[in-house]
Coordinates of C-alpha atoms in Angstrom, one line a residue:
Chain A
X16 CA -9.5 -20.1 8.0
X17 CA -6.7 -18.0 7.3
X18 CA -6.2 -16.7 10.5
X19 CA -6.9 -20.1 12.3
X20 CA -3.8 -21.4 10.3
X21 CA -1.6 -18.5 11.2
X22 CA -2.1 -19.3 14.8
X23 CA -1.7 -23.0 14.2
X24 CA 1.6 -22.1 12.6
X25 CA 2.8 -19.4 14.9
X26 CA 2.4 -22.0 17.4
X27 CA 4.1 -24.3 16.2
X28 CA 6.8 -22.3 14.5
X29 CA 7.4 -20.7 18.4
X30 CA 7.2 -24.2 20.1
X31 CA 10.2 -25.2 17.4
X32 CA 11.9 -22.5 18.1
X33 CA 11.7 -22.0 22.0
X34 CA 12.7 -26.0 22.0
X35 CA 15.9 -25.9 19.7
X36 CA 17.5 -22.9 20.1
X37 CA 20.7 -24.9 18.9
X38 CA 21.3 -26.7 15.6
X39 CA 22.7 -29.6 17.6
X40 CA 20.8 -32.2 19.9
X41 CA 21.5 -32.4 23.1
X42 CA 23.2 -36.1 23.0
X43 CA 24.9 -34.9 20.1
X44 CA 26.4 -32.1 22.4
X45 CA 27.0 -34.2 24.8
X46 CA 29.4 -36.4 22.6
X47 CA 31.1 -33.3 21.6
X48 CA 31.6 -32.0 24.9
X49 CA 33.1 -35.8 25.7
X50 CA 35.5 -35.6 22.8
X51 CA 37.2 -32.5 23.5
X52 CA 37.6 -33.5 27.0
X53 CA 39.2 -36.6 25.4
X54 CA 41.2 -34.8 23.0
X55 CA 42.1 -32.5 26.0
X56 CA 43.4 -35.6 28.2
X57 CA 44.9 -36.8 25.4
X58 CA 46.9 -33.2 24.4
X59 CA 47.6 -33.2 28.5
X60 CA 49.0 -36.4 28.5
X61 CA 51.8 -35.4 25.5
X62 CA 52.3 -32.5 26.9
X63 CA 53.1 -33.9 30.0
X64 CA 56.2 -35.4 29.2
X65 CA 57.7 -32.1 27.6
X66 CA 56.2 -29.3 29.9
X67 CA 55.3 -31.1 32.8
X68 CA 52.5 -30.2 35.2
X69 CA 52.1 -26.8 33.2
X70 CA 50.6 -28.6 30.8
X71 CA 47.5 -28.8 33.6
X72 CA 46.9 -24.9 33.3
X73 CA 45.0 -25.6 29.6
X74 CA 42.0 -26.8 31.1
X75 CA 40.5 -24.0 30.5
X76 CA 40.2 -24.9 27.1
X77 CA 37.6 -27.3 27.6
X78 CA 36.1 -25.7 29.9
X79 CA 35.3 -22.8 27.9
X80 CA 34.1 -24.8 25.2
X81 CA 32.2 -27.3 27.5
X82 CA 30.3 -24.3 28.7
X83 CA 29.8 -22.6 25.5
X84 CA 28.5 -25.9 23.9
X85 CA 26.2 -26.4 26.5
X86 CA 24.8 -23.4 26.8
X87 CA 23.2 -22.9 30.4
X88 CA 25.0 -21.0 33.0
X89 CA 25.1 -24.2 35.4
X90 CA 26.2 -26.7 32.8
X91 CA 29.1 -24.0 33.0
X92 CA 29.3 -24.0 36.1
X93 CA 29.2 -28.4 35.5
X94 CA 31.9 -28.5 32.5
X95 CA 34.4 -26.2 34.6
X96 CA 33.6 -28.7 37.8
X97 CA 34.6 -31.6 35.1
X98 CA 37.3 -29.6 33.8
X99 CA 38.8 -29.5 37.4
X100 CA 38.7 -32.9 38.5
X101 CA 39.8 -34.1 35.5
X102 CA 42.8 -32.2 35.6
X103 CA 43.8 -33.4 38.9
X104 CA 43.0 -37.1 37.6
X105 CA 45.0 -36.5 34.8
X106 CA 48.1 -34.7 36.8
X107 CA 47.6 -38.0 39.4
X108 CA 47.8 -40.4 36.1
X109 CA 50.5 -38.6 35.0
X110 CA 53.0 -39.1 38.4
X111 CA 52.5 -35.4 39.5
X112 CA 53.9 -35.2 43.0
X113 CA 51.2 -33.2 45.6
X114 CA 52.7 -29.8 45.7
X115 CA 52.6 -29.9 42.0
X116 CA 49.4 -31.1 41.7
X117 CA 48.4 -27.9 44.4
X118 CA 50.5 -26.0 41.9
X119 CA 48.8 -26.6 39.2
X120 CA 45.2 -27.7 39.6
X121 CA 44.9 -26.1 43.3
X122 CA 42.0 -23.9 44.9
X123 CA 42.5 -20.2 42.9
X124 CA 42.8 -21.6 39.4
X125 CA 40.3 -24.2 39.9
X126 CA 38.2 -21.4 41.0
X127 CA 39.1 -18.9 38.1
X128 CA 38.3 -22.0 35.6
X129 CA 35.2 -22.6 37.0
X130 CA 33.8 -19.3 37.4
X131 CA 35.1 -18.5 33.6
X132 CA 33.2 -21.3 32.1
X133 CA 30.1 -20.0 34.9
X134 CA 30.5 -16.7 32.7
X135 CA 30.7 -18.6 29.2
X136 CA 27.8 -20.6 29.9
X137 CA 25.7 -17.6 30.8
X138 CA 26.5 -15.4 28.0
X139 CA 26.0 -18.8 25.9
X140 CA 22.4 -18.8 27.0
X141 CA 22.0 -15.1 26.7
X142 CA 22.8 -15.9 23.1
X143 CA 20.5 -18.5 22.8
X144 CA 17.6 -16.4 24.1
X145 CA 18.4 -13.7 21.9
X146 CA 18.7 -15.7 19.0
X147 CA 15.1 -17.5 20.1
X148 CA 13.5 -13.9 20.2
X149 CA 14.9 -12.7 16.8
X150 CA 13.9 -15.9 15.5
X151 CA 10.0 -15.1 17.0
X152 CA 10.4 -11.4 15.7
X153 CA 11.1 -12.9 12.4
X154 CA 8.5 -14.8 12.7
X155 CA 5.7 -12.3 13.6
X156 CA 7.2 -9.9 11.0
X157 CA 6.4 -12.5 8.3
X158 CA 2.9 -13.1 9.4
X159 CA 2.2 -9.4 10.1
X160 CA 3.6 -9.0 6.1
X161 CA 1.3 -11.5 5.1
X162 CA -1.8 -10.5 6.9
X163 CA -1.1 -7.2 5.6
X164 CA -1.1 -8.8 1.8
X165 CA -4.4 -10.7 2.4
X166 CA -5.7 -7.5 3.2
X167 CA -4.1 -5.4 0.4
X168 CA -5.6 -8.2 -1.7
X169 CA -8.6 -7.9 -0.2
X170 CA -9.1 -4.5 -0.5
X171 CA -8.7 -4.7 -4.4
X172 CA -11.1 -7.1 -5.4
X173 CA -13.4 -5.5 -3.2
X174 CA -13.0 -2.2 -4.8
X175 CA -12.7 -4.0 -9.1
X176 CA -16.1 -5.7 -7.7
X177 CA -18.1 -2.8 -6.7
X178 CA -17.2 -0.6 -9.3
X179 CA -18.8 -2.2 -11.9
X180 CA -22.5 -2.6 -10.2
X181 CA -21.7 1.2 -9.2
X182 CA -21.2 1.9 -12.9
X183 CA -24.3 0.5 -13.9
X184 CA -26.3 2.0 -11.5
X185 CA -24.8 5.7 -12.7
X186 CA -24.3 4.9 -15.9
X187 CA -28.4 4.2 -15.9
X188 CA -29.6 6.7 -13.9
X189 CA -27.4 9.4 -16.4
X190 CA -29.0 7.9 -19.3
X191 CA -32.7 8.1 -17.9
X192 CA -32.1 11.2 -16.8
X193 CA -31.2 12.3 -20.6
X194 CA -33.9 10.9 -21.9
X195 CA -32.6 8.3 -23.4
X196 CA -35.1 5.8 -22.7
X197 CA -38.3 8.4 -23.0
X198 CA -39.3 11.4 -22.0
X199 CA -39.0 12.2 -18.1
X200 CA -40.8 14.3 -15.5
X201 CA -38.6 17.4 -13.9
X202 CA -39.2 15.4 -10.1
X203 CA -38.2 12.2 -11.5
X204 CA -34.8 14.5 -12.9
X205 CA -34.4 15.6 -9.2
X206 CA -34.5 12.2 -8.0
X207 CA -32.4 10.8 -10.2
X208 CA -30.0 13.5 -9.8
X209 CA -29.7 12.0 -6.2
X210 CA -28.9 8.6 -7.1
X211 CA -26.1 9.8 -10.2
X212 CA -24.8 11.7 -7.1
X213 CA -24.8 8.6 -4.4
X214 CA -23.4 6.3 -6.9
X215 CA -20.7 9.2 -7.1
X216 CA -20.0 9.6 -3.0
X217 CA -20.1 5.6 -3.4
X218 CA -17.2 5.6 -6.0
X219 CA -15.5 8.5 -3.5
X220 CA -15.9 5.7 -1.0
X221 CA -14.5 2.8 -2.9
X222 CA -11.3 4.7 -4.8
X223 CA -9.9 6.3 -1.0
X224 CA -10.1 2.8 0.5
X225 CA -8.3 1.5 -2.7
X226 CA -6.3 4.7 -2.4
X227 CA -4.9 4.0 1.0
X228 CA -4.5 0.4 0.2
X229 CA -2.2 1.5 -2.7
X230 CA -0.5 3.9 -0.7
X231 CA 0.2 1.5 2.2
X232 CA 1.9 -1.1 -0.3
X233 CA 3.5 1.6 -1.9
X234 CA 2.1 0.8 -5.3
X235 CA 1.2 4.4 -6.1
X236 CA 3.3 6.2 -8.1
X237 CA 3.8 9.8 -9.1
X238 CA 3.3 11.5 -12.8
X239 CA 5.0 14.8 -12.5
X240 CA 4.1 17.5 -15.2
X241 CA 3.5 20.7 -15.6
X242 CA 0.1 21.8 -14.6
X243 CA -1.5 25.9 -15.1
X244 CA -2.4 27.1 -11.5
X245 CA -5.8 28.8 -13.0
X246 CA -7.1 25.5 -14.2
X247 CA -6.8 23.9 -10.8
X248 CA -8.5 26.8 -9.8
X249 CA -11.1 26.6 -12.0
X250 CA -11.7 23.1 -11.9
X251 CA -12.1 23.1 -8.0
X252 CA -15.1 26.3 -8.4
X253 CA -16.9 24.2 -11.4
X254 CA -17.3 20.9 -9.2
X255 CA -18.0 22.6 -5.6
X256 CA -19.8 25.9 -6.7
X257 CA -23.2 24.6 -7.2
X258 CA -23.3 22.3 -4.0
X259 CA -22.1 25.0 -1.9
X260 CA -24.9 27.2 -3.5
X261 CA -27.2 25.0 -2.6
X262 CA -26.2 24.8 1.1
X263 CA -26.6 28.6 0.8
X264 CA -22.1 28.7 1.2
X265 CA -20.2 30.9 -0.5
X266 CA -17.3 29.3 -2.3
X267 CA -14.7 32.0 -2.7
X268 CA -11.1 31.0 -5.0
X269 CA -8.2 33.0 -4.9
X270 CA -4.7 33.2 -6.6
X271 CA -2.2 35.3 -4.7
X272 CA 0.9 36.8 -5.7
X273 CA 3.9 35.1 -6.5
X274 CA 2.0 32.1 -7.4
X275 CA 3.5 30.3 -11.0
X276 CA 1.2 30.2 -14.0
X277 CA 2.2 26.5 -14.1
X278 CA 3.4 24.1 -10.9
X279 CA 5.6 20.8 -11.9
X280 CA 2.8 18.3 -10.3
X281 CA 0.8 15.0 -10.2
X282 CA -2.1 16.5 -11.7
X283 CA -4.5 13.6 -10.6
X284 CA -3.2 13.4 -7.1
X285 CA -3.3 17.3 -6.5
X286 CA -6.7 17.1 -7.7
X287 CA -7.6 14.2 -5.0
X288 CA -5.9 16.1 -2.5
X289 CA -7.9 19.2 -2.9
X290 CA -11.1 17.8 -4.3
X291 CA -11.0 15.8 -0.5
X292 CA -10.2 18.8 1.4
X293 CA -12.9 21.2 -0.2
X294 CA -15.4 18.3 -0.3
X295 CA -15.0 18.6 3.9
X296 CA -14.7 22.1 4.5
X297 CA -18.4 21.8 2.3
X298 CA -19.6 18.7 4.1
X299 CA -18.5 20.4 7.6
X300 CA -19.6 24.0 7.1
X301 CA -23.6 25.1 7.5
X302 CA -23.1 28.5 7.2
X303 CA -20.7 31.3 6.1
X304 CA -17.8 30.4 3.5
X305 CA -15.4 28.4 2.1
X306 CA -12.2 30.0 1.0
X307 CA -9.4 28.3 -1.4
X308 CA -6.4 30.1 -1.7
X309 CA -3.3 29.5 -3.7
X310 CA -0.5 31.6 -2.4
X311 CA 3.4 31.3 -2.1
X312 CA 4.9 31.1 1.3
X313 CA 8.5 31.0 0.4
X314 CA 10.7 31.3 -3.4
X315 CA 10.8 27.2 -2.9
X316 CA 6.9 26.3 -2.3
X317 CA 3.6 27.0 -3.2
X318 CA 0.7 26.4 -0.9
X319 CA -2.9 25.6 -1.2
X320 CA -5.3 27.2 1.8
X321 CA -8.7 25.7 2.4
X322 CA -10.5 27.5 4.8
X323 CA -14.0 27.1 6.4
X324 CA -16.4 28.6 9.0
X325 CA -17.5 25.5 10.1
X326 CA -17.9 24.2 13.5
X327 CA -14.2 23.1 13.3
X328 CA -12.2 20.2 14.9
X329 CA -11.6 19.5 18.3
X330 CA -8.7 19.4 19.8
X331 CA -8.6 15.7 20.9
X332 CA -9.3 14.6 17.1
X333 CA -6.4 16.8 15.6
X334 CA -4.2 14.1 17.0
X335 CA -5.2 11.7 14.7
X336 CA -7.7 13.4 12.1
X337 CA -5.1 12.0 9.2
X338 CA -4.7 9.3 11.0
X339 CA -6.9 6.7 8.5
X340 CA -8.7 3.7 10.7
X341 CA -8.9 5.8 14.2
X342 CA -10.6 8.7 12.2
X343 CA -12.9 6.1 10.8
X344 CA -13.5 5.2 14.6
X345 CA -13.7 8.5 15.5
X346 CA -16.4 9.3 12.8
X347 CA -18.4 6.4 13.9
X348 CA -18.5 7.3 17.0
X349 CA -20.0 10.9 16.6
X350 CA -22.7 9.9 14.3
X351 CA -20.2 11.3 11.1
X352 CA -21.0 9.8 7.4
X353 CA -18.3 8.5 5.2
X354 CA -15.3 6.0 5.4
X355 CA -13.2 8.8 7.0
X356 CA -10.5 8.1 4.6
X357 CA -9.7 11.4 2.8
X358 CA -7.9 13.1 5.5
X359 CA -5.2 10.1 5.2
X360 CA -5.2 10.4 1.7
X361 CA -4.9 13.8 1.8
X362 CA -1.8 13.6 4.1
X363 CA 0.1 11.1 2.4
X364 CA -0.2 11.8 -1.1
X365 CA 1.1 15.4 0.3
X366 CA 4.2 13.6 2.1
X367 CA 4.9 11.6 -0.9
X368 CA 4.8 14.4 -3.3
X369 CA 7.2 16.1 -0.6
X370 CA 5.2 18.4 0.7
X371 CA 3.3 19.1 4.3
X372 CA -0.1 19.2 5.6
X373 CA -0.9 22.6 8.4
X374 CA -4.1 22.4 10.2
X375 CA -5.2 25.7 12.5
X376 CA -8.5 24.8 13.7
X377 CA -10.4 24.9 17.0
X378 CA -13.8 24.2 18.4
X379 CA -16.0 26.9 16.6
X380 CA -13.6 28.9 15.0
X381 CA -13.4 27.1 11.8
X382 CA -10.7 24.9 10.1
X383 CA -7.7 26.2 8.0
X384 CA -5.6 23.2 6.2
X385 CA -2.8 24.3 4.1
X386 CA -1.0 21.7 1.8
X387 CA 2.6 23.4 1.2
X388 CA 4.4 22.0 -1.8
X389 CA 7.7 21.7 -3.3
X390 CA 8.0 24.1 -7.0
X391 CA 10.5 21.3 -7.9
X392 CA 9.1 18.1 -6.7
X393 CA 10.6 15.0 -7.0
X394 CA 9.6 12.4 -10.5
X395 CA 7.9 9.9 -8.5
X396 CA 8.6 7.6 -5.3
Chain B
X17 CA -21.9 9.6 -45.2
X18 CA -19.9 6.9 -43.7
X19 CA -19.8 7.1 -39.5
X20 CA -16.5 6.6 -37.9
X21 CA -16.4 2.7 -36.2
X22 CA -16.2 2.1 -32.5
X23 CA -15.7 -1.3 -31.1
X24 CA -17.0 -1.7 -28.0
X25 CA -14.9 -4.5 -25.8
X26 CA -16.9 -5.4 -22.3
X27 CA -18.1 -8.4 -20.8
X28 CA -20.9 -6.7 -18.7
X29 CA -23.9 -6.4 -20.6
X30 CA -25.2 -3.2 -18.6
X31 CA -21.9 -1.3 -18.9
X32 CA -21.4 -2.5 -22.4
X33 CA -25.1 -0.9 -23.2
X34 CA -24.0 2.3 -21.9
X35 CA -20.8 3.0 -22.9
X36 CA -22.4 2.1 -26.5
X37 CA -24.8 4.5 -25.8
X38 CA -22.4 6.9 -24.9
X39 CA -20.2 6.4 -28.1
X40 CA -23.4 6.6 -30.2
X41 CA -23.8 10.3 -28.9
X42 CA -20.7 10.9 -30.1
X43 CA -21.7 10.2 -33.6
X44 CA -19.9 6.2 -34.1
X45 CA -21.6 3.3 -35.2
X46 CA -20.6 1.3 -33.0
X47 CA -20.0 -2.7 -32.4
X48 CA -19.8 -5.0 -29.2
X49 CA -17.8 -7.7 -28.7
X50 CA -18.9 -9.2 -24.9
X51 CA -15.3 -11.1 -24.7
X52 CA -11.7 -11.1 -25.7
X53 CA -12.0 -13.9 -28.1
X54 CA -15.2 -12.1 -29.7
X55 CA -13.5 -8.9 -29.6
X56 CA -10.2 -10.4 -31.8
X57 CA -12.7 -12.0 -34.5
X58 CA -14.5 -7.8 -34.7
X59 CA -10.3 -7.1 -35.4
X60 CA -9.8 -9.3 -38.6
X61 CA -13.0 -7.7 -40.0
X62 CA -12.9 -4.3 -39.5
X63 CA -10.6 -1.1 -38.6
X64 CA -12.1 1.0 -35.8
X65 CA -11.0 4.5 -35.4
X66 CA -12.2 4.0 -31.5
X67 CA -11.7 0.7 -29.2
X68 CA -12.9 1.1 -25.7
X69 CA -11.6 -1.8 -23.9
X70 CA -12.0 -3.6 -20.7
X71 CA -9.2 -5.7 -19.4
X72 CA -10.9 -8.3 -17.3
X73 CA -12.5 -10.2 -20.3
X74 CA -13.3 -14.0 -20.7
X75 CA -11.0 -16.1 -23.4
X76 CA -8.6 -13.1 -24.1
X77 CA -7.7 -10.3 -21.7
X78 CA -7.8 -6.6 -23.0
X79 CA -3.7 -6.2 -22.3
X80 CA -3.7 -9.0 -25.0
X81 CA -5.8 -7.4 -27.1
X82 CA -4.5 -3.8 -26.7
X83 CA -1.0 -5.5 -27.3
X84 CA -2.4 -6.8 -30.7
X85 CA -3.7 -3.5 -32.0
X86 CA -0.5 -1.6 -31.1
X87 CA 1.8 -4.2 -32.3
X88 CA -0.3 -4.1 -35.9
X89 CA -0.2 -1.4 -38.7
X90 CA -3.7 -1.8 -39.8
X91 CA -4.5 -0.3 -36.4
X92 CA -2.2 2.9 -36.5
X93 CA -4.6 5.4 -36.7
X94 CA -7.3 3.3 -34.0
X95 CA -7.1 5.1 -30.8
X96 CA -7.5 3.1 -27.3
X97 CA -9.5 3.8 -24.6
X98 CA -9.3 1.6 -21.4
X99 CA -12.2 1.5 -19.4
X100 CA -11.3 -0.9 -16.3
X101 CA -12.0 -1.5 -12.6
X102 CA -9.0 -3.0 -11.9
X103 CA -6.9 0.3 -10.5
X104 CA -3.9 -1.8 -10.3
X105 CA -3.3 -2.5 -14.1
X106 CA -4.7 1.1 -14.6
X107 CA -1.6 2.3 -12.5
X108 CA 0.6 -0.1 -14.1
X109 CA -0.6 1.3 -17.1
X110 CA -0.6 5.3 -16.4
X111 CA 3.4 5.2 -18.0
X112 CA 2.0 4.1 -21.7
X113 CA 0.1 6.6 -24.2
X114 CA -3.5 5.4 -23.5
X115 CA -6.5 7.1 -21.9
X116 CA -7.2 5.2 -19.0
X117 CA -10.8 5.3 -17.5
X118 CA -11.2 3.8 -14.4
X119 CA -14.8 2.6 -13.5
X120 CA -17.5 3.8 -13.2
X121 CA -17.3 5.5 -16.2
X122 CA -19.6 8.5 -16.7
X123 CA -21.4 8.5 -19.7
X124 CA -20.9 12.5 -19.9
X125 CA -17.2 11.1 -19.4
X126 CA -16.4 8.5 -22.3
X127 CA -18.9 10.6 -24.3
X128 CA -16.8 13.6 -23.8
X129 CA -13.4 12.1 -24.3
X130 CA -15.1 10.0 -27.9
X131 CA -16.0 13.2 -28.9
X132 CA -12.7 14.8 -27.8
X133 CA -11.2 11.5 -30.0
X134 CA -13.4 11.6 -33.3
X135 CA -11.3 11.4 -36.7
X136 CA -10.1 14.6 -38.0
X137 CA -12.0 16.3 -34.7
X138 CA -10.1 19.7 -34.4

């Protein structure tokens, strides 16, 4: 419905445009162009008698305002025609002998007024047409915005819907699971333990499509504070340790020299930023490692290393791996779960806390992303 | 002895079950109020020491109410916690002194942060 109304609108909005490119009708014009070449006659005529046939060599006036008024290189061409003639009229009307009226209104200036208004009526409708296609750029800039605000809209009631249903569905399963309702067999723990974590990957799902939404409208903002290196640490081991256990990974955290105790940071962002990037160096990674580093490149950063010995990213997909709805595609397209979202989260929450994403990887050899980030970063954006 | 009071402000009868549950395990007796309106008539009665609060409520929305109990003495020493799908208001809210959940809402997650807000809890 809302699309079909756009069109209808766009339509119409371009037919309006592309059939008055001027304020003015064209009779309305036309009267115009009449007058001046009235008030011209009229201004000839006094002149006339002071100036004599000199007085002929201003019709260029309205020529040149003929043609701009009219706005098409042959009405130009028409007006300084008009011009012309009616100067040799009005120099006959006048008592102009011959050679002064070959003087004054003869071949090279009737030539020179005619090509001028040619040129005036040209670059008239040149005008026109550019004012026509900025009129249509406006126009498809407005409906683009508010396509783009349907969506954003979209997007957020989408997300406040599902989260509640999501937190029944975990908020039961946790409070089965502890017994709350009886007592409960260990395989009926296990299974449970699979739906607390789906509803959780569905939440994961849910906040990075709200989370690009937000970033897209620019709604997110930034709470700098300072923030102890070893609990970021620590907090990325607790979450991801036992899932890489159970895939038989190692997940191996390091602080390196240099690093500050405490970093000036959005806590929660940094968190999302790393919690997506270890979360896909687990999902991507069968066997071998997973390395988090923490390290300090120059005296102005700090940098965050996630490394893995999984099967890495090919070449063709580094293009546009942060890249948020062609990764989805991409994802799709090679039998890949999740919304694909992170990656783009990842990368703009980096560039809007001022820092930068580096990705070494190749086909086989693993994937190395490195968040670099400011020690002094900016309140908020 | 006398358990601390937790008012309970949510219009979904499943999350309002849980996060009472939740609370309980934190030691509070705990009351629901399933909408704003509700929720404002538990206030004249009683002084909780923990509100966890919705937003999206019928009657009365939880900014309203939340605007009440920091605009009112009696509820000084009540602390506020906002438990809301609707991440815009969370954002807008981030700025003020609150604890913002955002849904879904573990139950190891509001009972942590209950037990991290009981009275006189060192």
């Amino acid at each position: 419905m809302e699309t079909a109304l756009s069109t209808r609108q766009k339509k119409r909005q371009t037919a309006e445009g592309q059939k008055r490119p001027w304020p003015l009708s064209l009779p309305l014009r036309l009267v115009i162009v009449g007058l001046v070449f009235l008030v011209y006659a009229f201004s000839f005529l006094t002149l006339f008698g002071r100036i004599g046939p000199a007085a002929g060599a201003l019709m260029f006036v309205p020529a040149a305002v003929s043609a701009g008024i009219l706005g098409r290189v042959w009405t130009g061409a028409l007006a300084g025609v008009a011009a012309v003639l009616l100067n040799i009229t009005l120099l006959y009307v006048a008592g102009a002998d011959g050679l002064q009226i070959m003087t004054t209104g003869g071949l090279p200036g009737s030539i020179l007024v005619i090509l001028m208004a040619t040129v005036i009526g040209g670059l008239s409708q040149l005008l026109t047409r550019l004012r026509i296609q900025s009129r249509e750029l406006a126009i498809a800039r407005d409906q683009a915005l508010a396509a783009n605000r349907v969506k954003t809209e979209i997007l957020s009631k989408v997300s406040h819907d599902l989260r509640t249903p999501i937190n029944a569905i975990l908020g039961y399963a946790e409070l089965i699971a502890g017994e709350a309702y009886g007592p409960v067999t260990a395989a009926q723990k296990e299974k449970l333990a699979t739906i607390i974590q789906s509803s959780q990957e569905l939440e994961y799902m849910v906040s990075d499509l709200l989370d690009v939404n937000r970033l897209e409208a620019g709604r997110l903002k930034l709470q700098i504070k300072p923030v102890p290196t070893a609990s970021l640490m620590e907090r990325l081991l607790v979450i991801f340790r036992p899932r890489a256990t159970a895939k038989g990974l190692t997940l191996a955290g390091e602080i390196g020299p240099g690093v500050p105790a405490e970093v000036e940071t959005d806590p929660q962002r940094l968190n999302q930023i790393l919690t997506n990037l270890v979360d896909n160096a687990l999902k991507y990674t069968h066997e071998g490692e997973v390395q988090i580093y923490f390290e300090r490149p120059d005296p102005d950063h700090w940098a965050v290393r996630v490394a893995d010995t999984g099967r890495g990213i090919a070449p063709e997909a580094q293009t546009f791996i942060f890249d948020a709805f062609r990764q989805a595609d991409y994802l799709e397209s090679h039998n890949e779960s999740g919304v694909g979202l992170g990656l783009a989260i990842v990368s703009d929450l980096t560039e809007m806390m001022g820092g930068e994403v580096q990705l070494e990887s190749g086909r086989g050899t693993g994937s190395t992303f490195t968040i670099i980030l400011p020690l002094q970063p900016e309140e908020s954006t | 002895m006398t358990l601390p009071q937790a008012l309970i402000v949510e219009d979904d009868e499943r999350l309002s079950e849980i996060f009472a549950t939740a609370v309980r395990a934190a030691n509070y007796e705990v009351t629901i109020a399933q909408d704003g309106r509700e929720a404002l008539s538990q206030l004249d009665q009683m002084i909780p020491d923990l509100v966890v609060l919705d937003l999206h409520l019928p009657h009365v929305m939880g900014p309203e109410i939340k605007d009440k109990l920091k605009a009112n003495d009696r509820f000084q020493q009540t602390r506020v916690i906002i438990a809301t799908a609707d991440a815009r208001l969370a954002d807008e809210m981030r700025a003020e002194e609150l604890f913002i959940l955002l849904k879904p809402v573990s139950v190891a997650q509001l009972n942590t942060l209950a037990t991290r807000l009981y009275p006189n809890h060192d």
